[in-house]
Short mmCIF file of C-alpha atoms and ligand atoms in Angstrom, two decimals:
data_model
loop_
_atom_site.label_atom_id
_atom_site.label_comp_id
_atom_site.label_asym_id
_atom_site.label_seq_id
_atom_site.Cartn_x
_atom_site.Cartn_y
_atom_site.Cartn_z
CA UNK A 1 0.00 0.00 0.00
CA UNK A 2 1.56 3.34 -0.94
CA UNK A 3 1.94 6.11 1.62
CA UNK A 4 0.39 8.70 -0.71
CA UNK A 5 -2.87 6.77 -0.73
CA UNK A 6 -2.80 6.17 2.96
CA UNK A 7 -2.75 9.84 3.92
CA UNK A 8 -5.81 10.64 1.79
CA UNK A 9 -8.05 7.74 2.64
CA UNK A 10 -10.21 7.20 5.69
CA UNK A 11 -9.15 4.31 7.90
CA UNK A 12 -11.17 1.15 8.40
CA UNK A 13 -10.36 -1.35 11.13
CA UNK A 14 -12.03 -4.62 11.98
CA UNK A 15 -11.30 -7.99 13.52
CA UNK A 16 -12.62 -11.52 13.74
CA UNK A 17 -11.87 -14.23 16.28
CA UNK A 18 -10.29 -17.49 15.10
CA UNK A 19 -12.73 -19.57 17.13
CA UNK A 20 -13.78 -21.87 14.27
CA UNK A 21 -14.84 -21.78 10.64
CA UNK A 22 -16.66 -18.57 9.77
CA UNK A 23 -20.42 -18.65 9.48
CA UNK A 24 -22.75 -17.13 6.95
CA UNK A 25 -23.48 -14.54 9.71
CA UNK A 26 -19.82 -13.52 9.94
CA UNK A 27 -19.68 -13.38 6.17
CA UNK A 28 -22.81 -11.34 5.44
CA UNK A 29 -22.64 -9.22 8.60
CA UNK A 30 -18.95 -8.37 8.39
CA UNK A 31 -16.29 -9.98 6.19
CA UNK A 32 -18.00 -9.63 2.86
CA UNK A 33 -17.97 -5.87 3.31
CA UNK A 34 -14.31 -5.86 4.26
CA UNK A 35 -13.24 -6.80 0.77
CA UNK A 36 -15.53 -4.26 -0.86
CA UNK A 37 -14.07 -1.40 1.16
CA UNK A 38 -10.45 -1.95 0.16
CA UNK A 39 -10.26 0.44 -2.75
CA UNK A 40 -12.02 3.35 -1.14
CA UNK A 41 -10.43 3.13 2.31
CA UNK A 42 -7.16 2.28 3.96
CA UNK A 43 -8.19 -1.05 5.48
CA UNK A 44 -6.64 -2.83 8.44
CA UNK A 45 -7.96 -6.26 9.44
CA UNK A 46 -6.87 -8.52 12.26
CA UNK A 47 -7.40 -12.10 13.30
CA UNK A 48 -8.21 -11.54 16.97
CA UNK A 49 -6.41 -14.44 18.63
CA UNK A 50 -5.94 -12.50 21.89
CA UNK A 51 -9.73 -12.21 22.05
CA UNK A 52 -10.19 -15.91 21.28
CA UNK A 53 -8.50 -17.11 24.50
CA UNK A 54 -11.16 -15.41 26.65
CA UNK A 55 -12.93 -18.74 26.23
CA UNK A 56 -11.17 -22.09 26.53
CA UNK A 57 -9.23 -23.05 23.39
CA UNK A 58 -7.17 -26.11 22.64
CA UNK A 59 -3.74 -24.65 21.70
CA UNK A 60 -3.18 -26.84 18.62
CA UNK A 61 -6.70 -26.07 17.34
CA UNK A 62 -6.30 -22.35 17.95
CA UNK A 63 -3.06 -22.35 15.94
CA UNK A 64 -4.77 -24.19 13.08
CA UNK A 65 -7.90 -22.02 13.19
CA UNK A 66 -5.80 -18.85 13.17
CA UNK A 67 -3.97 -19.75 9.96
CA UNK A 68 -7.24 -20.97 8.41
CA UNK A 69 -8.99 -17.75 9.42
CA UNK A 70 -6.27 -15.74 7.73
CA UNK A 71 -6.58 -17.82 4.55
CA UNK A 72 -10.36 -17.48 4.70
CA UNK A 73 -10.09 -13.72 4.79
CA UNK A 74 -7.96 -13.89 1.67
CA UNK A 75 -10.44 -16.29 0.06
CA UNK A 76 -13.23 -13.79 0.86
CA UNK A 77 -11.43 -11.14 -1.16
CA UNK A 78 -9.17 -9.42 1.35
CA UNK A 79 -6.01 -8.74 -0.59
CA UNK A 80 -2.96 -8.43 1.70
CA UNK A 81 -1.36 -6.14 -0.88
CA UNK A 82 -4.22 -3.67 -0.64
CA UNK A 83 -5.05 -4.03 3.05
CA UNK A 84 -3.00 -4.55 6.17
CA UNK A 85 -4.05 -8.04 7.29
CA UNK A 86 -2.36 -9.51 10.35
CA UNK A 87 -2.62 -11.70 13.42
CA UNK A 88 -3.32 -9.66 16.55
CA UNK A 89 -0.75 -11.36 18.84
CA UNK A 90 2.01 -10.56 16.32
CA UNK A 91 1.73 -6.89 17.22
CA UNK A 92 2.46 -6.37 20.92
CA UNK A 93 0.93 -2.86 20.84
CA UNK A 94 -2.50 -4.51 21.28
CA UNK A 95 -1.63 -6.01 24.65
CA UNK A 96 0.13 -2.80 25.71
CA UNK A 97 -2.75 -0.53 24.74
CA UNK A 98 -5.16 -2.85 26.51
CA UNK A 99 -3.49 -1.99 29.82
CA UNK A 100 -3.40 1.75 29.23
CA UNK A 101 -7.09 1.84 28.27
CA UNK A 102 -8.08 -0.47 31.14
CA UNK A 103 -7.10 2.35 33.45
CA UNK A 104 -9.58 4.64 31.69
CA UNK A 105 -12.45 2.13 31.69
CA UNK A 106 -14.95 1.78 34.52
CA UNK A 107 -15.99 -1.48 36.14
CA UNK A 108 -19.60 -0.33 35.88
CA UNK A 109 -19.58 0.18 32.13
CA UNK A 110 -17.98 -3.22 31.51
CA UNK A 111 -20.62 -4.82 33.75
CA UNK A 112 -23.32 -3.63 31.35
CA UNK A 113 -21.93 -5.49 28.31
CA UNK A 114 -24.55 -7.98 27.13
CA UNK A 115 -21.97 -10.25 25.46
CA UNK A 116 -20.14 -10.61 28.79
CA UNK A 117 -23.40 -11.61 30.48
CA UNK A 118 -24.26 -14.09 27.72
CA UNK A 119 -20.79 -15.66 27.62
CA UNK A 120 -20.64 -15.90 31.44
CA UNK A 121 -23.89 -17.81 31.40
CA UNK A 122 -22.56 -20.09 28.69
CA UNK A 123 -19.25 -20.77 30.49
CA UNK A 124 -20.13 -20.54 34.20
CA UNK A 125 -16.97 -22.45 35.15
CA UNK A 126 -14.62 -19.94 33.51
CA UNK A 127 -15.71 -16.35 34.03
CA UNK A 128 -12.17 -15.00 33.72
CA UNK A 129 -10.99 -11.40 33.93
CA UNK A 130 -10.13 -11.41 30.21
CA UNK A 131 -13.73 -12.17 29.29
CA UNK A 132 -14.76 -9.18 31.39
CA UNK A 133 -12.19 -6.75 29.95
CA UNK A 134 -12.47 -8.05 26.35
CA UNK A 135 -14.15 -4.84 25.09
CA UNK A 136 -11.12 -2.83 26.28
CA UNK A 137 -8.82 -5.00 24.16
CA UNK A 138 -11.17 -4.39 21.23
CA UNK A 139 -11.15 -0.63 21.90
CA UNK A 140 -7.35 -0.74 21.72
CA UNK A 141 -7.46 -2.61 18.38
CA UNK A 142 -9.51 0.22 16.94
CA UNK A 143 -7.90 3.25 18.60
CA UNK A 144 -4.30 2.21 17.88
CA UNK A 145 -4.92 2.76 14.18
CA UNK A 146 -6.95 5.98 14.54
CA UNK A 147 -9.77 4.25 12.68
CA UNK A 148 -12.64 6.30 11.24
CA UNK A 149 -14.97 3.37 10.57
CA UNK A 150 -15.43 -0.09 12.04
CA UNK A 151 -17.38 -2.61 9.89
CA UNK A 152 -19.15 -5.00 12.28
CA UNK A 153 -22.39 -6.91 12.78
CA UNK A 154 -25.11 -5.56 15.05
CA UNK A 155 -23.94 -7.67 18.02
CA UNK A 156 -20.76 -5.59 18.30
CA UNK A 157 -22.48 -2.19 18.43
CA UNK A 158 -22.32 -1.99 22.22
CA UNK A 159 -18.57 -2.73 22.21
CA UNK A 160 -17.98 0.00 19.64
CA UNK A 161 -19.96 2.45 21.77
CA UNK A 162 -17.70 1.57 24.70
CA UNK A 163 -14.58 2.15 22.55
CA UNK A 164 -15.89 5.62 21.71
CA UNK A 165 -16.55 6.43 25.38
CA UNK A 166 -13.13 5.23 26.48
CA UNK A 167 -11.43 7.24 23.72
CA UNK A 168 -13.32 10.38 24.69
CA UNK A 169 -12.46 9.90 28.34
CA UNK A 170 -8.77 9.39 27.60
CA UNK A 171 -8.71 12.47 25.35
CA UNK A 172 -10.32 14.56 28.09
CA UNK A 173 -7.98 13.29 30.78
CA UNK A 174 -4.70 13.52 28.90
CA UNK A 175 -5.31 15.72 25.84
CA UNK A 176 -6.40 14.80 22.29
CA UNK A 177 -4.94 11.56 21.02
CA UNK A 178 -7.59 9.18 19.68
CA UNK A 179 -9.91 9.61 16.75
CA UNK A 180 -13.51 8.73 17.73
CA UNK A 181 -14.58 5.82 15.48
CA UNK A 182 -18.00 5.21 13.92
CA UNK A 183 -19.71 1.83 13.48
CA UNK A 184 -20.31 0.65 9.91
CA UNK A 185 -23.17 -1.85 10.03
CA UNK A 186 -24.93 -3.25 6.93
CA UNK A 187 -28.65 -2.46 6.54
CA UNK A 188 -29.56 -5.99 5.53
CA UNK A 189 -27.89 -8.95 7.25
CA UNK A 190 -26.51 -7.10 10.27
CA UNK A 191 -27.82 -9.91 12.45
CA UNK A 192 -28.21 -13.20 10.60
CA UNK A 193 -30.34 -15.52 12.74
CA UNK A 194 -30.02 -19.20 13.61
CA UNK A 195 -31.86 -21.41 11.10
CA UNK A 196 -33.27 -23.45 13.98
CA UNK A 197 -34.20 -20.63 16.35
CA UNK A 198 -34.62 -17.43 14.34
CA UNK A 199 -34.89 -15.32 17.50
CA UNK A 200 -31.18 -16.02 18.21
CA UNK A 201 -28.13 -14.91 16.21
CA UNK A 202 -26.39 -17.47 14.04
CA UNK A 203 -23.23 -18.34 15.97
CA UNK A 204 -20.14 -20.47 15.27
CA UNK A 205 -20.52 -22.15 18.61
CA UNK A 206 -24.16 -23.34 18.32
CA UNK A 207 -24.52 -26.97 19.41
CA UNK A 208 -27.11 -27.69 16.73
CA UNK A 209 -25.20 -28.15 13.45
CA UNK A 210 -28.35 -27.42 11.41
CA UNK A 211 -28.64 -23.94 12.97
CA UNK A 212 -25.60 -22.60 11.26
CA UNK A 213 -24.18 -22.38 7.72
CA UNK A 214 -20.40 -22.48 7.63
CA UNK A 215 -18.85 -20.78 4.66
CA UNK A 216 -16.91 -23.93 3.83
CA UNK A 217 -19.99 -26.20 3.86
CA UNK A 218 -20.55 -27.97 0.52
CA UNK A 219 -23.61 -27.35 -1.61
CA UNK A 220 -25.54 -30.44 -0.46
CA UNK A 221 -25.01 -29.56 3.18
CA UNK A 222 -26.09 -25.96 2.65
CA UNK A 223 -29.23 -26.94 0.73
CA UNK A 224 -30.10 -29.58 3.35
CA UNK A 225 -29.71 -27.10 6.25
CA UNK A 226 -31.94 -24.54 4.52
CA UNK A 227 -34.57 -27.20 3.82
CA UNK A 228 -34.73 -27.85 7.57
CA UNK A 229 -34.89 -24.14 8.48
CA UNK A 230 -37.66 -23.26 10.93
CA UNK A 231 -40.39 -21.05 9.39
CA UNK A 232 -44.06 -20.47 10.33
CA UNK A 233 -47.45 -21.90 9.48
CA UNK A 234 -48.55 -19.17 7.07
CA UNK A 235 -46.90 -20.47 3.92
CA UNK A 236 -46.61 -17.06 2.27
CA UNK A 237 -43.23 -15.54 1.41
CA UNK A 238 -43.54 -11.99 2.76
CA UNK A 239 -41.60 -9.90 5.27
CA UNK A 240 -43.61 -9.32 8.43
CA UNK A 241 -44.05 -9.41 12.16
CA UNK A 242 -44.02 -12.83 13.80
CA UNK A 243 -42.28 -14.30 10.75
CA UNK A 244 -38.72 -14.36 12.11
CA UNK A 245 -37.75 -17.47 10.15
CA UNK A 246 -38.96 -16.12 6.79
CA UNK A 247 -37.61 -12.64 7.53
CA UNK A 248 -34.20 -14.19 8.15
CA UNK A 249 -34.30 -16.23 4.93
CA UNK A 250 -35.39 -13.15 2.99
CA UNK A 251 -32.52 -11.12 4.44
CA UNK A 252 -30.05 -13.86 3.50
CA UNK A 253 -31.49 -14.26 -0.01
CA UNK A 254 -31.52 -10.51 -0.53
CA UNK A 255 -27.93 -10.09 0.55
CA UNK A 256 -26.55 -12.84 -1.70
CA UNK A 257 -28.66 -12.02 -4.79
CA UNK A 258 -29.03 -8.23 -4.43
CA UNK A 259 -32.82 -8.57 -4.86
CA UNK A 260 -35.10 -6.28 -2.85
CA UNK A 261 -37.77 -7.65 -0.49
CA UNK A 262 -40.46 -6.58 -3.00
CA UNK A 263 -38.70 -8.52 -5.78
CA UNK A 264 -38.50 -11.58 -3.56
CA UNK A 265 -42.17 -11.41 -2.59
CA UNK A 266 -43.10 -11.15 -6.29
CA UNK A 267 -40.76 -13.99 -7.29
CA UNK A 268 -42.35 -16.38 -4.78
CA UNK A 269 -45.94 -15.17 -5.03
CA UNK A 270 -48.20 -18.22 -4.88
CA UNK A 271 -45.29 -20.60 -4.28
CA UNK A 272 -44.69 -22.45 -1.02
CA UNK A 273 -41.87 -22.35 1.51
CA UNK A 274 -40.30 -25.49 0.01
CA UNK A 275 -39.50 -23.68 -3.24
CA UNK A 276 -38.25 -20.63 -1.40
CA UNK A 277 -35.94 -22.57 0.94
CA UNK A 278 -34.45 -24.45 -1.99
CA UNK A 279 -33.83 -21.19 -3.87
CA UNK A 280 -32.15 -19.63 -0.83
CA UNK A 281 -29.98 -22.73 -0.28
CA UNK A 282 -28.87 -22.82 -3.90
CA UNK A 283 -28.19 -19.10 -4.07
CA UNK A 284 -26.09 -19.19 -0.91
CA UNK A 285 -24.16 -22.29 -2.04
CA UNK A 286 -23.43 -20.77 -5.46
CA UNK A 287 -22.39 -17.51 -3.87
CA UNK A 288 -19.96 -19.26 -1.51
CA UNK A 289 -18.52 -21.71 -4.04
CA UNK A 290 -15.66 -19.43 -5.20
CA UNK A 291 -14.66 -18.82 -1.56
CA UNK A 292 -14.41 -22.56 -0.93
CA UNK A 293 -12.34 -23.13 -4.07
CA UNK A 294 -9.98 -20.27 -3.33
CA UNK A 295 -9.56 -21.37 0.29
CA UNK A 296 -8.53 -24.88 -0.82
CA UNK A 297 -6.03 -23.41 -3.26
CA UNK A 298 -4.49 -21.09 -0.66
CA UNK A 299 -4.18 -23.81 1.98
CA UNK A 300 -1.88 -25.68 -0.39
CA UNK A 301 0.62 -22.87 -0.05
CA UNK A 302 1.12 -22.23 3.65
CA UNK A 303 4.48 -20.52 3.03
CA UNK A 304 2.69 -17.83 1.04
CA UNK A 305 0.08 -17.35 3.79
CA UNK A 306 2.88 -16.99 6.31
CA UNK A 307 4.67 -14.45 4.14
CA UNK A 308 1.46 -12.40 3.99
CA UNK A 309 0.77 -12.39 7.73
CA UNK A 310 4.38 -11.63 8.57
CA UNK A 311 4.40 -8.60 6.27
CA UNK A 312 0.97 -7.61 7.62
CA UNK A 313 2.22 -7.65 11.22
CA UNK A 314 5.19 -5.45 10.33
CA UNK A 315 2.96 -2.91 8.64
CA UNK A 316 0.46 -2.99 11.53
CA UNK A 317 3.17 -2.53 14.14
CA UNK A 318 4.60 0.47 12.28
CA UNK A 319 1.25 2.25 12.38
CA UNK A 320 0.24 1.21 15.89
CA UNK A 321 3.58 2.00 17.51
CA UNK A 322 3.18 5.68 16.68
CA UNK A 323 -0.06 5.89 18.67
CA UNK A 324 1.39 3.73 21.44
CA UNK A 325 4.39 6.01 21.93
CA UNK A 326 2.14 9.08 22.03
CA UNK A 327 -0.11 7.38 24.60
CA UNK A 328 2.87 6.58 26.86
CA UNK A 329 3.99 10.19 26.73
CA UNK A 330 0.48 11.50 27.42
CA UNK A 331 0.08 9.40 30.58
CA UNK A 332 3.51 10.51 31.84
CA UNK A 333 5.81 7.56 31.20
CA UNK A 334 9.52 8.36 30.79
CA UNK A 335 10.86 7.82 27.23
CA UNK A 336 12.86 4.61 26.98
P1 ATP B 1 -18.48 -16.66 18.64
O1 ATP B 1 -19.67 -17.49 18.29
O2 ATP B 1 -17.20 -17.42 18.81
O3 ATP B 1 -18.74 -15.66 19.73
P2 ATP B 1 -19.04 -15.02 16.34
O4 ATP B 1 -19.58 -15.96 15.33
O5 ATP B 1 -19.95 -14.07 17.04
O6 ATP B 1 -18.13 -15.78 17.39
P3 ATP B 1 -16.97 -13.02 15.96
O7 ATP B 1 -15.56 -13.34 15.67
O8 ATP B 1 -17.29 -12.62 17.36
O9 ATP B 1 -17.90 -14.23 15.56
O10 ATP B 1 -17.50 -11.91 14.95
C1 ATP B 1 -16.89 -11.49 13.77
C2 ATP B 1 -17.78 -10.51 13.06
O11 ATP B 1 -18.95 -11.16 12.57
C3 ATP B 1 -18.28 -9.37 13.96
O12 ATP B 1 -18.24 -8.16 13.25
C4 ATP B 1 -19.70 -9.76 14.26
O13 ATP B 1 -20.51 -8.62 14.52
C5 ATP B 1 -20.12 -10.45 12.98
N1 ATP B 1 -21.18 -11.43 13.22
C6 ATP B 1 -21.10 -12.52 14.03
N2 ATP B 1 -22.26 -13.21 14.00
C7 ATP B 1 -23.09 -12.53 13.17
C8 ATP B 1 -24.45 -12.74 12.73
N3 ATP B 1 -25.16 -13.78 13.13
N4 ATP B 1 -24.97 -11.85 11.86
C9 ATP B 1 -24.26 -10.80 11.41
N5 ATP B 1 -22.98 -10.55 11.78
C10 ATP B 1 -22.41 -11.39 12.66
N1 LTN B 2 -14.73 -8.59 19.33
C1 LTN B 2 -15.08 -8.82 17.96
C2 LTN B 2 -13.92 -9.13 17.08
C3 LTN B 2 -12.97 -8.00 17.13
C4 LTN B 2 -13.16 -6.72 16.52
C5 LTN B 2 -11.99 -5.97 16.85
C6 LTN B 2 -14.17 -6.16 15.73
C7 LTN B 2 -11.79 -7.96 17.77
N2 LTN B 2 -11.21 -6.76 17.60
C8 LTN B 2 -11.87 -4.66 16.44
C9 LTN B 2 -14.01 -4.84 15.33
C10 LTN B 2 -12.89 -4.10 15.68
C11 LTN B 2 -16.06 -9.94 17.91
O1 LTN B 2 -16.05 -10.77 18.72
N3 LTN B 2 -16.87 -9.93 16.94
#
């Protein structure tokens, strides 16, 4: 990425945890947009492995998932020559900034985070301090790069709000340092729902395999999961209240085909849910096919993937270190 471009363009920063294969929710809600933004913005993307260990991970699996996640980003169109793409733990500024910002974050505001409450309920035997302070680490990811925009799904809105509050507080306490970032959330598909319980978000860690489409699922699997998707008893393809299952399928279909809700209602006028589910399944599978093919190709060349994330970490560290040094000076640390 040339420096001339970088001074003119707004900065985008986002991250994803390497906690398993990405879902259709991750893809539609976040990653798909990451690739599209690369020409217009200076984009910085990280695989958030520091975040991942807030819940129990098997070390060998985490290592494997991290490299796969990086390759998946590339397969989804993130070009490491256009964007800075790196693994979070390769840039020690993230852990350092986490501490500095922790001292400007209140216990009370962290206690209000709904994801902390949900994850504590899910893992009652491991409510560790990292799980509690996780949004501070995320704030650091964003603020280190002076990001303007943060492309995320709806579930991360509260964390972004916290990052803004912490940045404002630090700026007031010590003098202007951080840019205040804005969320960038898609209108359709910001919260893709579980296919089995459309009141819940689709999540990598759902126990019911039919609830979730993984972006590396093959066509038969995808079509089968959509066939089993929970709908309602009305049998009419229209967007409406009390039709969470159909609303979710319409949002998915719309975001992979580009069709509006009106178009979809017209297309399936007088046809049953069976036809609609099959069409959604096929459209999603066809849309994801190139990602699967590209991922397989990339995974045959691990040396290349490594080259990309090593260069990405160097570029990320160069940018982040500038903010880190300024932050140390602002709080009153002696220059090393
Ligand atoms: P986990 O299940 O391990 O908590 P996750 O599937 O929520 O993970 P993250 O790594 O936390 O995945 O999220 C990566 C990005 O994907 C975030 O921007 C998040 O907002 C977005 N995202 C996650 N799930 C969905 C969903 N169901 N719909 C839309 N966007 C989503
Ligand atoms: N916490 C996020 C992933 C994440 C992130 C970030 C998103 C880590 N660092 C910085 C945006 C910006 C999640 O769990 N979805």
